[in-house]
Short mmCIF file of N, CA and C in Angstrom, two decimals:
data_model
loop_
_atom_site.label_atom_id
_atom_site.label_comp_id
_atom_site.label_asym_id
_atom_site.label_seq_id
_atom_site.Cartn_x
_atom_site.Cartn_y
_atom_site.Cartn_z
N MET A 1 6.19 -25.31 -37.08
CA MET A 1 7.00 -25.26 -35.87
C MET A 1 6.33 -24.32 -34.87
N LYS A 2 6.27 -24.73 -33.65
CA LYS A 2 5.65 -23.93 -32.59
C LYS A 2 6.62 -22.84 -32.14
N ALA A 3 6.10 -21.86 -31.42
CA ALA A 3 6.90 -20.69 -31.03
C ALA A 3 8.06 -21.03 -30.10
N TYR A 4 7.86 -22.00 -29.22
CA TYR A 4 8.88 -22.40 -28.25
C TYR A 4 8.54 -23.78 -27.74
N ASP A 5 9.39 -24.32 -26.90
CA ASP A 5 9.21 -25.68 -26.39
C ASP A 5 7.87 -25.83 -25.68
N GLU A 6 7.20 -26.93 -25.95
CA GLU A 6 5.86 -27.19 -25.39
C GLU A 6 5.84 -27.22 -23.86
N SER A 7 6.97 -27.52 -23.24
CA SER A 7 7.01 -27.62 -21.78
C SER A 7 6.71 -26.29 -21.09
N TYR A 8 6.79 -25.18 -21.82
CA TYR A 8 6.53 -23.86 -21.24
C TYR A 8 5.11 -23.36 -21.48
N VAL A 9 4.36 -24.02 -22.34
CA VAL A 9 3.06 -23.52 -22.79
C VAL A 9 2.10 -23.25 -21.64
N GLU A 10 1.89 -24.24 -20.78
CA GLU A 10 0.90 -24.06 -19.71
C GLU A 10 1.28 -22.94 -18.76
N GLN A 11 2.53 -22.85 -18.38
CA GLN A 11 2.93 -21.81 -17.44
C GLN A 11 2.70 -20.42 -18.04
N ILE A 12 3.06 -20.24 -19.29
CA ILE A 12 2.87 -18.94 -19.94
C ILE A 12 1.39 -18.67 -20.15
N MET A 13 0.65 -19.68 -20.55
CA MET A 13 -0.79 -19.52 -20.78
C MET A 13 -1.51 -19.12 -19.49
N TYR A 14 -1.21 -19.83 -18.40
CA TYR A 14 -1.88 -19.53 -17.13
C TYR A 14 -1.40 -18.22 -16.54
N ALA A 15 -0.15 -17.86 -16.75
CA ALA A 15 0.35 -16.57 -16.26
C ALA A 15 -0.45 -15.43 -16.91
N GLN A 16 -0.67 -15.55 -18.22
CA GLN A 16 -1.41 -14.51 -18.92
C GLN A 16 -2.88 -14.51 -18.51
N ALA A 17 -3.50 -15.68 -18.45
CA ALA A 17 -4.92 -15.77 -18.06
C ALA A 17 -5.12 -15.21 -16.66
N ASP A 18 -4.25 -15.60 -15.73
CA ASP A 18 -4.36 -15.12 -14.35
C ASP A 18 -4.14 -13.61 -14.26
N MET A 19 -3.20 -13.10 -15.03
CA MET A 19 -2.95 -11.66 -15.01
C MET A 19 -4.15 -10.90 -15.58
N PHE A 20 -4.75 -11.39 -16.64
CA PHE A 20 -5.93 -10.74 -17.21
C PHE A 20 -7.07 -10.72 -16.17
N MET A 21 -7.28 -11.84 -15.47
CA MET A 21 -8.33 -11.88 -14.45
C MET A 21 -7.99 -10.96 -13.27
N TYR A 22 -6.73 -10.89 -12.91
CA TYR A 22 -6.29 -9.99 -11.84
C TYR A 22 -6.65 -8.54 -12.20
N VAL A 23 -6.36 -8.15 -13.43
CA VAL A 23 -6.66 -6.78 -13.87
C VAL A 23 -8.15 -6.52 -13.80
N LYS A 24 -8.96 -7.45 -14.29
CA LYS A 24 -10.41 -7.26 -14.26
C LYS A 24 -10.93 -7.16 -12.83
N ARG A 25 -10.43 -8.03 -11.95
CA ARG A 25 -10.87 -8.06 -10.55
C ARG A 25 -10.39 -6.82 -9.79
N THR A 26 -9.17 -6.39 -10.04
CA THR A 26 -8.57 -5.29 -9.29
C THR A 26 -9.01 -3.93 -9.81
N PHE A 27 -9.22 -3.84 -11.10
CA PHE A 27 -9.59 -2.57 -11.74
C PHE A 27 -10.85 -2.78 -12.58
N PRO A 28 -12.00 -2.94 -11.93
CA PRO A 28 -13.23 -3.32 -12.65
C PRO A 28 -13.72 -2.31 -13.68
N ASN A 29 -13.23 -1.09 -13.63
CA ASN A 29 -13.68 -0.08 -14.59
C ASN A 29 -12.72 0.13 -15.76
N TYR A 30 -11.64 -0.65 -15.80
CA TYR A 30 -10.72 -0.55 -16.94
C TYR A 30 -11.43 -0.95 -18.22
N ASP A 31 -11.04 -0.32 -19.31
CA ASP A 31 -11.48 -0.74 -20.63
C ASP A 31 -10.68 -2.01 -20.96
N ILE A 32 -11.31 -3.16 -20.82
CA ILE A 32 -10.61 -4.44 -20.97
C ILE A 32 -10.14 -4.65 -22.41
N ASP A 33 -10.93 -4.24 -23.39
CA ASP A 33 -10.47 -4.36 -24.79
C ASP A 33 -9.18 -3.57 -24.99
N ASP A 34 -9.13 -2.37 -24.47
CA ASP A 34 -7.94 -1.52 -24.59
C ASP A 34 -6.76 -2.17 -23.88
N PHE A 35 -6.99 -2.67 -22.66
CA PHE A 35 -5.92 -3.33 -21.91
C PHE A 35 -5.37 -4.53 -22.68
N ILE A 36 -6.25 -5.41 -23.14
CA ILE A 36 -5.81 -6.61 -23.83
C ILE A 36 -5.04 -6.25 -25.11
N THR A 37 -5.56 -5.34 -25.88
CA THR A 37 -4.90 -4.94 -27.13
C THR A 37 -3.52 -4.36 -26.85
N LYS A 38 -3.43 -3.45 -25.90
CA LYS A 38 -2.13 -2.83 -25.60
C LYS A 38 -1.17 -3.85 -25.02
N TYR A 39 -1.67 -4.76 -24.18
CA TYR A 39 -0.80 -5.78 -23.62
C TYR A 39 -0.28 -6.70 -24.72
N MET A 40 -1.16 -7.15 -25.61
CA MET A 40 -0.75 -8.07 -26.67
C MET A 40 0.25 -7.43 -27.63
N LYS A 41 0.27 -6.12 -27.70
CA LYS A 41 1.21 -5.41 -28.58
C LYS A 41 2.43 -4.89 -27.82
N SER A 42 2.57 -5.29 -26.57
CA SER A 42 3.61 -4.75 -25.70
C SER A 42 4.93 -5.52 -25.78
N ASN A 43 5.97 -4.88 -25.28
CA ASN A 43 7.26 -5.55 -25.14
C ASN A 43 7.16 -6.69 -24.13
N THR A 44 6.37 -6.49 -23.09
CA THR A 44 6.19 -7.54 -22.08
C THR A 44 5.69 -8.81 -22.75
N ARG A 45 4.66 -8.72 -23.54
CA ARG A 45 4.11 -9.89 -24.22
C ARG A 45 5.11 -10.45 -25.24
N ARG A 46 5.86 -9.57 -25.89
CA ARG A 46 6.86 -10.02 -26.85
C ARG A 46 7.87 -10.95 -26.18
N TYR A 47 8.25 -10.64 -24.94
CA TYR A 47 9.17 -11.52 -24.21
C TYR A 47 8.52 -12.87 -23.94
N LEU A 48 7.24 -12.88 -23.63
CA LEU A 48 6.55 -14.14 -23.41
C LEU A 48 6.39 -14.93 -24.71
N ASP A 49 6.29 -14.24 -25.84
CA ASP A 49 6.25 -14.92 -27.14
C ASP A 49 7.50 -15.78 -27.34
N HIS A 50 8.55 -15.41 -26.66
CA HIS A 50 9.83 -16.12 -26.77
C HIS A 50 10.12 -16.94 -25.52
N ALA A 51 9.08 -17.27 -24.76
CA ALA A 51 9.17 -18.13 -23.58
C ALA A 51 10.11 -17.58 -22.51
N ASN A 52 10.00 -16.29 -22.22
CA ASN A 52 10.81 -15.72 -21.15
C ASN A 52 10.21 -16.17 -19.82
N MET A 53 10.85 -17.13 -19.20
CA MET A 53 10.31 -17.73 -17.98
C MET A 53 10.48 -16.83 -16.77
N GLU A 54 11.39 -15.87 -16.84
CA GLU A 54 11.51 -14.90 -15.75
C GLU A 54 10.20 -14.13 -15.60
N LEU A 55 9.64 -13.70 -16.71
CA LEU A 55 8.35 -12.99 -16.67
C LEU A 55 7.20 -13.95 -16.38
N ALA A 56 7.21 -15.11 -17.00
CA ALA A 56 6.11 -16.06 -16.83
C ALA A 56 5.99 -16.55 -15.39
N SER A 57 7.07 -16.51 -14.65
CA SER A 57 7.03 -17.00 -13.27
C SER A 57 6.73 -15.90 -12.26
N LYS A 58 6.56 -14.68 -12.73
CA LYS A 58 6.22 -13.59 -11.82
C LYS A 58 4.80 -13.75 -11.29
N ASP A 59 4.58 -13.27 -10.10
CA ASP A 59 3.25 -13.16 -9.53
C ASP A 59 2.42 -12.27 -10.47
N VAL A 60 1.11 -12.50 -10.56
CA VAL A 60 0.28 -11.74 -11.51
C VAL A 60 0.35 -10.24 -11.25
N LYS A 61 0.37 -9.85 -10.00
CA LYS A 61 0.48 -8.42 -9.68
C LYS A 61 1.81 -7.86 -10.18
N ASP A 62 2.89 -8.62 -9.97
CA ASP A 62 4.20 -8.18 -10.43
C ASP A 62 4.28 -8.12 -11.96
N LEU A 63 3.65 -9.09 -12.63
CA LEU A 63 3.64 -9.09 -14.09
C LEU A 63 2.89 -7.87 -14.60
N TYR A 64 1.75 -7.57 -13.98
CA TYR A 64 0.99 -6.38 -14.37
C TYR A 64 1.81 -5.11 -14.13
N GLU A 65 2.44 -5.01 -12.97
CA GLU A 65 3.25 -3.83 -12.65
C GLU A 65 4.44 -3.69 -13.60
N TRP A 66 5.01 -4.81 -14.01
CA TRP A 66 6.09 -4.79 -15.00
C TRP A 66 5.58 -4.17 -16.29
N PHE A 67 4.41 -4.65 -16.74
CA PHE A 67 3.80 -4.14 -17.97
C PHE A 67 3.53 -2.63 -17.86
N VAL A 68 2.97 -2.19 -16.76
CA VAL A 68 2.67 -0.77 -16.56
C VAL A 68 3.96 0.05 -16.63
N LYS A 69 4.98 -0.42 -15.94
CA LYS A 69 6.23 0.34 -15.86
C LYS A 69 7.02 0.32 -17.17
N PHE A 70 7.28 -0.86 -17.69
CA PHE A 70 8.18 -0.97 -18.83
C PHE A 70 7.52 -0.75 -20.18
N ASP A 71 6.22 -0.86 -20.24
CA ASP A 71 5.51 -0.56 -21.48
C ASP A 71 4.72 0.74 -21.38
N ASN A 72 4.89 1.40 -20.23
CA ASN A 72 4.26 2.71 -20.03
C ASN A 72 2.75 2.65 -20.27
N TYR A 73 2.12 1.62 -19.73
CA TYR A 73 0.68 1.44 -19.91
C TYR A 73 -0.10 2.46 -19.09
N LYS A 74 -1.02 3.12 -19.75
CA LYS A 74 -1.92 4.09 -19.12
C LYS A 74 -3.35 3.57 -19.30
N PRO A 75 -3.95 3.07 -18.23
CA PRO A 75 -5.31 2.52 -18.37
C PRO A 75 -6.34 3.60 -18.64
N LYS A 76 -7.43 3.15 -19.24
CA LYS A 76 -8.55 4.07 -19.44
C LYS A 76 -9.83 3.34 -19.04
N ALA A 77 -10.80 4.11 -18.65
CA ALA A 77 -12.10 3.54 -18.26
C ALA A 77 -12.89 3.23 -19.52
N GLY A 78 -13.76 2.25 -19.40
CA GLY A 78 -14.61 1.96 -20.55
C GLY A 78 -15.11 0.54 -20.60
N ASN A 79 -15.09 -0.03 -21.80
CA ASN A 79 -15.66 -1.34 -22.11
C ASN A 79 -15.12 -2.42 -21.17
N THR A 80 -16.03 -3.13 -20.54
CA THR A 80 -15.62 -4.19 -19.63
C THR A 80 -16.49 -5.41 -19.83
N PHE A 81 -16.04 -6.54 -19.36
CA PHE A 81 -16.84 -7.77 -19.41
C PHE A 81 -16.38 -8.71 -18.33
N ASP A 82 -17.03 -9.81 -18.23
CA ASP A 82 -16.87 -10.84 -17.21
C ASP A 82 -15.40 -11.24 -16.96
N GLU A 83 -15.05 -11.45 -15.69
CA GLU A 83 -13.68 -11.83 -15.29
C GLU A 83 -13.28 -13.18 -15.89
N TYR A 84 -14.17 -14.14 -15.84
CA TYR A 84 -13.85 -15.46 -16.38
C TYR A 84 -13.56 -15.38 -17.88
N LYS A 85 -14.40 -14.65 -18.60
CA LYS A 85 -14.22 -14.48 -20.04
C LYS A 85 -12.89 -13.77 -20.32
N THR A 86 -12.55 -12.80 -19.49
CA THR A 86 -11.29 -12.08 -19.64
C THR A 86 -10.11 -13.04 -19.50
N GLY A 87 -10.15 -13.90 -18.48
CA GLY A 87 -9.09 -14.88 -18.29
C GLY A 87 -9.01 -15.88 -19.42
N TRP A 88 -10.18 -16.34 -19.89
CA TRP A 88 -10.20 -17.29 -20.99
C TRP A 88 -9.58 -16.69 -22.24
N ILE A 89 -9.89 -15.43 -22.52
CA ILE A 89 -9.30 -14.76 -23.68
C ILE A 89 -7.78 -14.68 -23.53
N GLY A 90 -7.30 -14.42 -22.31
CA GLY A 90 -5.86 -14.42 -22.07
C GLY A 90 -5.24 -15.77 -22.38
N ALA A 91 -5.88 -16.84 -21.92
CA ALA A 91 -5.37 -18.19 -22.19
C ALA A 91 -5.43 -18.50 -23.69
N PHE A 92 -6.54 -18.13 -24.32
CA PHE A 92 -6.70 -18.39 -25.75
C PHE A 92 -5.60 -17.72 -26.56
N TYR A 93 -5.39 -16.44 -26.33
CA TYR A 93 -4.35 -15.71 -27.09
C TYR A 93 -2.96 -16.31 -26.84
N SER A 94 -2.69 -16.67 -25.62
CA SER A 94 -1.38 -17.23 -25.31
C SER A 94 -1.17 -18.56 -26.03
N TYR A 95 -2.17 -19.44 -25.98
CA TYR A 95 -2.04 -20.73 -26.65
C TYR A 95 -1.97 -20.54 -28.17
N ALA A 96 -2.80 -19.64 -28.70
CA ALA A 96 -2.80 -19.40 -30.15
C ALA A 96 -1.45 -18.85 -30.61
N GLN A 97 -0.85 -17.99 -29.81
CA GLN A 97 0.48 -17.45 -30.17
C GLN A 97 1.49 -18.58 -30.26
N TRP A 98 1.47 -19.47 -29.27
CA TRP A 98 2.40 -20.60 -29.30
C TRP A 98 2.09 -21.53 -30.47
N TYR A 99 0.82 -21.88 -30.64
CA TYR A 99 0.42 -22.85 -31.65
C TYR A 99 0.75 -22.38 -33.07
N TYR A 100 0.39 -21.14 -33.38
CA TYR A 100 0.60 -20.62 -34.73
C TYR A 100 1.97 -19.97 -34.93
N ASN A 101 2.68 -19.72 -33.83
CA ASN A 101 4.01 -19.10 -33.90
C ASN A 101 3.93 -17.72 -34.58
N ILE A 102 2.90 -16.99 -34.21
CA ILE A 102 2.68 -15.64 -34.74
C ILE A 102 2.90 -14.66 -33.60
N PRO A 103 3.63 -13.57 -33.82
CA PRO A 103 3.81 -12.59 -32.75
C PRO A 103 2.45 -12.12 -32.21
N SER A 104 2.38 -11.95 -30.92
CA SER A 104 1.12 -11.55 -30.27
C SER A 104 0.56 -10.27 -30.85
N GLU A 105 1.44 -9.34 -31.20
CA GLU A 105 0.96 -8.07 -31.75
C GLU A 105 0.24 -8.27 -33.08
N GLU A 106 0.60 -9.28 -33.84
CA GLU A 106 -0.10 -9.60 -35.08
C GLU A 106 -1.35 -10.44 -34.80
N LEU A 107 -1.23 -11.33 -33.84
CA LEU A 107 -2.32 -12.24 -33.51
C LEU A 107 -3.58 -11.49 -33.08
N VAL A 108 -3.42 -10.46 -32.25
CA VAL A 108 -4.57 -9.71 -31.76
C VAL A 108 -5.26 -8.96 -32.91
N GLU A 109 -4.54 -8.72 -33.99
CA GLU A 109 -5.14 -8.12 -35.18
C GLU A 109 -5.86 -9.18 -36.02
N LYS A 110 -5.25 -10.37 -36.13
CA LYS A 110 -5.83 -11.44 -36.93
C LYS A 110 -7.06 -12.06 -36.26
N ILE A 111 -7.04 -12.11 -34.93
CA ILE A 111 -8.16 -12.66 -34.17
C ILE A 111 -8.68 -11.55 -33.25
N PRO A 112 -9.63 -10.77 -33.71
CA PRO A 112 -10.13 -9.64 -32.92
C PRO A 112 -10.79 -10.08 -31.60
N ILE A 113 -10.64 -9.28 -30.59
CA ILE A 113 -11.25 -9.55 -29.29
C ILE A 113 -12.76 -9.72 -29.43
N ASP A 114 -13.37 -8.88 -30.24
CA ASP A 114 -14.83 -8.97 -30.41
C ASP A 114 -15.26 -10.34 -30.93
N LEU A 115 -14.48 -10.94 -31.81
CA LEU A 115 -14.80 -12.27 -32.31
C LEU A 115 -14.78 -13.28 -31.17
N LEU A 116 -13.78 -13.18 -30.29
CA LEU A 116 -13.68 -14.11 -29.16
C LEU A 116 -14.83 -13.90 -28.18
N LYS A 117 -15.20 -12.66 -27.94
CA LYS A 117 -16.32 -12.39 -27.03
C LYS A 117 -17.63 -12.92 -27.62
N GLU A 118 -17.84 -12.70 -28.90
CA GLU A 118 -19.07 -13.15 -29.55
C GLU A 118 -19.16 -14.67 -29.63
N SER A 119 -18.02 -15.34 -29.80
CA SER A 119 -17.98 -16.79 -29.95
C SER A 119 -17.74 -17.52 -28.64
N PHE A 120 -17.61 -16.79 -27.56
CA PHE A 120 -17.21 -17.37 -26.28
C PHE A 120 -18.07 -18.56 -25.86
N SER A 121 -19.39 -18.41 -25.91
CA SER A 121 -20.26 -19.48 -25.41
C SER A 121 -20.08 -20.77 -26.20
N GLU A 122 -19.70 -20.68 -27.46
CA GLU A 122 -19.44 -21.86 -28.27
C GLU A 122 -18.01 -22.38 -28.03
N LEU A 123 -17.03 -21.48 -27.99
CA LEU A 123 -15.63 -21.90 -27.86
C LEU A 123 -15.30 -22.45 -26.47
N ILE A 124 -15.96 -21.95 -25.44
CA ILE A 124 -15.65 -22.38 -24.07
C ILE A 124 -15.98 -23.87 -23.86
N ARG A 125 -16.83 -24.41 -24.69
CA ARG A 125 -17.19 -25.83 -24.60
C ARG A 125 -16.10 -26.76 -25.14
N MET A 126 -15.12 -26.17 -25.81
CA MET A 126 -14.02 -26.95 -26.40
C MET A 126 -12.79 -26.83 -25.52
N ASP A 127 -11.88 -27.81 -25.65
CA ASP A 127 -10.60 -27.60 -24.98
C ASP A 127 -9.88 -26.50 -25.75
N ILE A 128 -8.88 -25.90 -25.13
CA ILE A 128 -8.23 -24.71 -25.68
C ILE A 128 -7.63 -24.96 -27.06
N GLU A 129 -7.03 -26.14 -27.25
CA GLU A 129 -6.42 -26.43 -28.55
C GLU A 129 -7.47 -26.48 -29.65
N LYS A 130 -8.58 -27.15 -29.38
CA LYS A 130 -9.64 -27.23 -30.39
C LYS A 130 -10.22 -25.84 -30.67
N ALA A 131 -10.40 -25.03 -29.63
CA ALA A 131 -10.91 -23.67 -29.83
C ALA A 131 -9.97 -22.86 -30.71
N VAL A 132 -8.67 -22.96 -30.44
CA VAL A 132 -7.67 -22.23 -31.24
C VAL A 132 -7.68 -22.71 -32.68
N LYS A 133 -7.74 -24.02 -32.88
CA LYS A 133 -7.77 -24.57 -34.25
C LYS A 133 -9.05 -24.16 -34.98
N THR A 134 -10.18 -24.17 -34.26
CA THR A 134 -11.47 -23.80 -34.87
C THR A 134 -11.44 -22.36 -35.36
N VAL A 135 -10.98 -21.45 -34.50
CA VAL A 135 -10.90 -20.03 -34.90
C VAL A 135 -9.88 -19.85 -36.01
N GLY A 136 -8.73 -20.51 -35.88
CA GLY A 136 -7.70 -20.41 -36.91
C GLY A 136 -8.19 -20.88 -38.27
N LYS A 137 -8.92 -21.97 -38.27
CA LYS A 137 -9.47 -22.49 -39.54
C LYS A 137 -10.48 -21.50 -40.13
N GLN A 138 -11.34 -20.98 -39.27
CA GLN A 138 -12.36 -20.02 -39.72
C GLN A 138 -11.71 -18.78 -40.32
N LEU A 139 -10.59 -18.35 -39.76
CA LEU A 139 -9.91 -17.13 -40.22
C LEU A 139 -8.75 -17.42 -41.17
N ASN A 140 -8.55 -18.69 -41.50
CA ASN A 140 -7.49 -19.12 -42.41
C ASN A 140 -6.09 -18.70 -41.92
N ILE A 141 -5.84 -18.95 -40.64
CA ILE A 141 -4.53 -18.64 -40.06
C ILE A 141 -3.64 -19.86 -40.22
N LYS A 142 -2.44 -19.64 -40.68
CA LYS A 142 -1.49 -20.72 -40.93
C LYS A 142 -0.37 -20.70 -39.88
N ILE A 143 0.17 -21.88 -39.62
CA ILE A 143 1.30 -21.99 -38.70
C ILE A 143 2.55 -21.45 -39.38
N VAL A 144 3.28 -20.61 -38.68
CA VAL A 144 4.55 -20.10 -39.18
C VAL A 144 5.60 -21.17 -38.89
N ARG A 145 6.36 -21.55 -39.87
CA ARG A 145 7.26 -22.69 -39.76
C ARG A 145 8.66 -22.36 -39.28
N THR A 146 8.99 -21.11 -39.11
CA THR A 146 10.35 -20.78 -38.66
C THR A 146 10.42 -20.71 -37.15
N LYS A 147 11.57 -21.05 -36.63
CA LYS A 147 11.79 -20.99 -35.18
C LYS A 147 12.17 -19.57 -34.79
N GLN A 148 11.59 -19.09 -33.71
CA GLN A 148 11.91 -17.76 -33.24
C GLN A 148 13.26 -17.78 -32.53
N LYS A 149 14.00 -16.70 -32.70
CA LYS A 149 15.26 -16.57 -31.99
C LYS A 149 14.97 -16.12 -30.57
N PRO A 150 15.77 -16.58 -29.59
CA PRO A 150 15.56 -16.13 -28.20
C PRO A 150 15.66 -14.61 -28.13
N LEU A 151 14.85 -14.03 -27.30
CA LEU A 151 14.82 -12.59 -27.13
C LEU A 151 15.40 -12.26 -25.77
N LYS A 152 16.46 -11.52 -25.75
CA LYS A 152 17.11 -11.14 -24.48
C LYS A 152 16.34 -9.97 -23.87
N MET A 153 16.14 -10.05 -22.58
CA MET A 153 15.44 -8.96 -21.88
C MET A 153 16.35 -7.77 -21.76
N LYS A 154 15.79 -6.63 -22.01
CA LYS A 154 16.51 -5.38 -21.82
C LYS A 154 15.76 -4.58 -20.78
N LEU A 155 16.45 -4.17 -19.78
CA LEU A 155 15.82 -3.30 -18.78
C LEU A 155 15.96 -1.89 -19.30
N PHE A 156 14.85 -1.27 -19.50
CA PHE A 156 14.80 0.05 -20.15
C PHE A 156 15.52 1.10 -19.36
#
């Protein structure tokens, strides 16, 4: 069973990919690995794991500002890489979370960012579903069969 209804997948996937590219473009000296890891383990991403369309429909700048404010994100300078690759990783993680129905905070541990960066030139040639299945098969990731309960937003 997938994480939520398929009709929301593209909007959530593109919201995350666009936000990741926005961060790279706007803050070129951010440690992108740190940003992605902290975002994937955040409450903001947890809401998207449950198809919170209020967040998914936010402008990328607003989504980033939400994350900074409500997850108390403190950026650090450091490791960076290409904007396009950053966006693709955002799309990949979002689709993989939906496909495997695994919480994003666990997914980023099961599929390390370094693996995606190293495999990028091979994976980018595939459509996103095939890339997710290829990595999942390589890492022996299984689909979680239970349906997630809706997560109500709490304003901190």
